Coordinates of C-alpha atoms in Angstrom, one line a residue:
M280 CA 8.0 10.0 -10.3
K281 CA 10.6 8.8 -8.2
F282 CA 10.6 6.6 -5.2
T283 CA 13.6 6.7 -3.6
S284 CA 12.9 7.0 0.3
Q285 CA 14.4 5.1 2.4
D286 CA 11.3 3.3 3.6
K287 CA 10.1 2.1 0.2
I288 CA 14.3 1.1 -0.4
N289 CA 13.4 -0.9 2.7
S290 CA 9.8 -2.3 1.5
R291 CA 11.5 -3.7 -1.7
S292 CA 14.1 -5.2 0.3
E293 CA 11.3 -7.2 2.8
T294 CA 8.7 -7.6 0.2
I295 CA 10.9 -8.8 -3.1
I296 CA 14.1 -9.5 -2.8
K297 CA 14.3 -11.3 0.7
P298 CA 10.9 -13.2 0.0
Y299 CA 12.2 -14.5 -3.6
R300 CA 15.4 -15.8 -1.9
K301 CA 14.0 -17.2 0.9
H302 CA 11.2 -19.1 -1.0
F303 CA 12.8 -19.6 -4.5
A304 CA 16.3 -18.9 -5.4
N305 CA 19.1 -16.3 -5.2
T306 CA 18.6 -15.1 -8.7
I307 CA 15.7 -15.5 -10.8
P308 CA 16.4 -17.9 -13.8
P309 CA 17.6 -16.2 -16.9
D310 CA 14.8 -17.3 -18.8
K311 CA 12.0 -15.6 -16.3
Q312 CA 11.1 -11.4 -15.9
Y313 CA 10.7 -9.2 -13.4
W314 CA 7.3 -7.4 -13.9
T315 CA 7.0 -3.7 -12.5
L316 CA 5.2 -0.6 -12.5
C317 CA 8.5 1.4 -13.3
A318 CA 8.3 5.0 -12.9
E319 CA 11.5 6.7 -13.4
C320 CA 14.6 4.4 -13.0
N321 CA 17.3 6.5 -13.8
H322 CA 18.4 7.5 -10.4
P323 CA 20.5 5.3 -7.8
E324 CA 18.0 4.4 -5.7
S325 CA 15.3 3.1 -8.3
E326 CA 13.7 -0.4 -8.2
Y327 CA 15.5 -1.2 -11.4
N328 CA 18.9 -0.1 -9.7
Q329 CA 18.1 -2.1 -6.4
V330 CA 17.3 -5.1 -7.9
I331 CA 20.3 -5.7 -10.1
N332 CA 22.6 -3.9 -7.4
N333 CA 21.5 -6.8 -5.4
G334 CA 22.1 -9.5 -7.7
L335 CA 18.2 -10.4 -7.8
I336 CA 18.0 -10.2 -11.6
Q337 CA 20.1 -9.3 -14.5
P338 CA 19.4 -5.9 -16.8
E339 CA 17.4 -8.1 -19.3
N340 CA 15.3 -9.7 -16.6
F341 CA 13.7 -6.3 -16.0
H342 CA 10.3 -5.4 -17.5
G343 CA 9.1 -2.1 -16.4
V344 CA 5.9 -0.5 -17.6
D345 CA 4.5 2.7 -17.4
L346 CA 1.5 5.3 -18.5
D347 CA 4.0 8.1 -18.5
A348 CA 5.2 8.5 -22.0
Q349 CA 8.4 10.9 -20.7
A350 CA 9.7 8.2 -18.1
I351 CA 9.5 5.3 -20.5
D352 CA 11.7 7.5 -23.1
D353 CA 14.2 8.5 -20.5
N354 CA 14.5 4.7 -19.0
I355 CA 15.1 3.2 -22.7
S356 CA 17.6 5.8 -23.3
H357 CA 19.1 5.2 -20.0
C358 CA 18.5 2.1 -19.0
E359 CA 19.0 -1.6 -20.2
G360 CA 16.0 -3.4 -19.1
K361 CA 12.6 -3.6 -21.5
F362 CA 10.4 -0.9 -20.8
F363 CA 6.4 -0.5 -22.4
L364 CA 4.0 2.5 -22.6
G365 CA 1.0 1.2 -21.6
D366 CA -1.5 -0.3 -19.0
I367 CA 0.9 -3.3 -17.1
F368 CA -2.3 -5.9 -17.3
Q369 CA -2.6 -5.3 -21.2
V370 CA 1.2 -5.3 -22.1
M371 CA 1.7 -8.8 -20.0
A372 CA -1.3 -10.1 -21.0
N373 CA 0.0 -9.3 -24.8
H374 CA 3.6 -10.0 -24.2
E375 CA 4.9 -12.9 -26.3
G376 CA 6.7 -15.0 -24.0
F377 CA 5.5 -14.0 -20.9
N378 CA 7.2 -15.8 -18.3
P379 CA 7.3 -14.1 -15.0
A380 CA 9.3 -14.8 -11.7
I381 CA 8.3 -11.7 -9.9
I382 CA 5.6 -9.0 -10.6
N383 CA 5.6 -6.1 -8.5
L384 CA 2.2 -4.0 -8.6
D385 CA 3.0 -0.7 -6.5
F386 CA -0.2 1.0 -6.7
L387 CA -0.9 4.2 -5.0
R388 CA -4.4 4.0 -4.3
T389 CA -6.0 1.8 -1.7
F390 CA -6.9 -1.8 -1.9
N391 CA -10.4 -1.5 -2.7
E392 CA -9.7 0.5 -5.4
E393 CA -7.3 -1.9 -6.7
L394 CA -9.1 -5.2 -6.1
N395 CA -10.0 -5.4 -9.5
N396 CA -6.6 -5.3 -10.9
I397 CA -5.3 -7.4 -8.1
R398 CA -7.6 -10.0 -9.1
K399 CA -6.5 -9.8 -12.4
V400 CA -3.0 -10.3 -12.4
I401 CA -3.7 -13.6 -9.7
L402 CA -6.1 -15.1 -12.1
M403 CA -3.6 -14.3 -15.3
L404 CA -1.0 -16.2 -13.3
A405 CA -2.6 -19.6 -13.2
E406 CA -0.7 -21.3 -15.4
Y407 CA 2.7 -20.1 -13.8
D408 CA 4.7 -21.8 -11.2
Q409 CA 7.9 -20.4 -9.1
V410 CA 6.3 -17.2 -8.9
L411 CA 6.3 -13.9 -6.6
L412 CA 3.6 -11.3 -6.4
S413 CA 4.2 -8.5 -4.4
F414 CA 1.4 -5.3 -4.3
N415 CA 1.4 -2.3 -2.3
V416 CA -1.7 -0.3 -1.1
L417 CA -2.7 2.3 0.6
I418 CA -3.8 2.1 3.8
G419 CA -3.9 5.4 5.4
N420 CA -3.4 9.1 5.0
F421 CA -5.2 12.2 5.6
R422 CA -7.9 11.6 3.8
V423 CA -8.0 7.7 4.1
K424 CA -8.9 6.2 7.5
H425 CA -5.9 3.9 8.8
R426 CA -6.9 0.1 8.0
D427 CA -5.5 -3.0 9.5
P428 CA -3.4 -4.7 7.1
D429 CA -4.9 -8.0 8.2
D430 CA -8.3 -7.0 6.3
I431 CA -6.6 -7.0 3.0
I432 CA -6.3 -10.6 3.6
Y433 CA -9.2 -11.6 4.9
S434 CA -11.0 -9.5 2.1
M435 CA -9.0 -11.4 -0.5
R436 CA -10.1 -14.7 0.9
D437 CA -13.7 -13.4 0.7
D438 CA -13.2 -12.4 -2.8
P439 CA -14.8 -15.7 -4.6
D440 CA -12.4 -15.3 -7.6
I441 CA -9.3 -14.7 -5.8
A442 CA -10.4 -17.1 -3.0
M443 CA -10.4 -19.9 -5.8
A444 CA -7.3 -19.1 -7.4
I445 CA -5.8 -19.4 -3.9
C446 CA -7.0 -22.7 -3.3
E447 CA -6.7 -23.9 -7.0
H448 CA -3.7 -22.7 -8.0
G449 CA -1.4 -23.3 -5.2
W450 CA -0.6 -19.6 -3.6
K451 CA 0.9 -19.7 -0.4
N452 CA 2.2 -17.6 2.1
M453 CA 0.7 -14.3 2.0
E454 CA 2.5 -11.8 4.4
T455 CA 1.9 -8.2 4.8
Y456 CA 4.4 -5.4 5.6
L457 CA 3.9 -1.7 6.5
Y458 CA 5.9 1.0 5.7
K459 CA 5.4 4.7 5.1
G460 CA 4.5 6.4 1.8
K461 CA 4.9 9.8 0.7
G462 CA 3.6 12.7 2.4
H463 CA 3.3 13.0 6.1
K464 CA 0.6 10.5 7.2
T465 CA 0.6 8.0 4.5
L466 CA 0.9 4.6 5.4
M467 CA 1.2 1.8 2.8
A468 CA 1.1 -1.8 3.2
S469 CA 2.7 -4.7 0.8
V470 CA 1.1 -7.9 0.4
T471 CA 3.3 -10.8 -1.0
M472 CA 2.4 -13.9 -2.1
F473 CA 4.2 -17.1 -3.6
K474 CA 3.1 -19.8 -5.9

């Protein structure tokens, strides 16, 4: 699947590139990693090309994970980053030398459907510093009643594990950003957190 709309490009700029530069540095350190649910990367407006062309990362920093074997094979054939077939949580948990600067979880489902996955990543990052976590969730379409993005922040603070992690492990500045997703009535929300 390709995610190349101008809304998607703008959202990556507003939720990953600009915030990382505002809170940390112009580029991620050479020994750090950029982790993402990668989809297809071999096109000009892909996430891979956007973050490299903006100078946020070098190709060797990019760690893309997907469940689509064909997308991973194509990425390995045409891109310089590191690509993994599998579940992103298992891949990150088992990756020797895991050292994230940025994790971008580009989910297609609602916050409630992805809450357990979001919780897993927040808890996984307990021992890491200087990291940005961004996740995207569906907040409305023709089947899902539109949800106020601030409800996501309140729900995270009401979750005991996430609330504890936020307080004890230094997460700060949860910010939301809305953008139009694929489909006429699809609305997405990104939440960006810093630690």
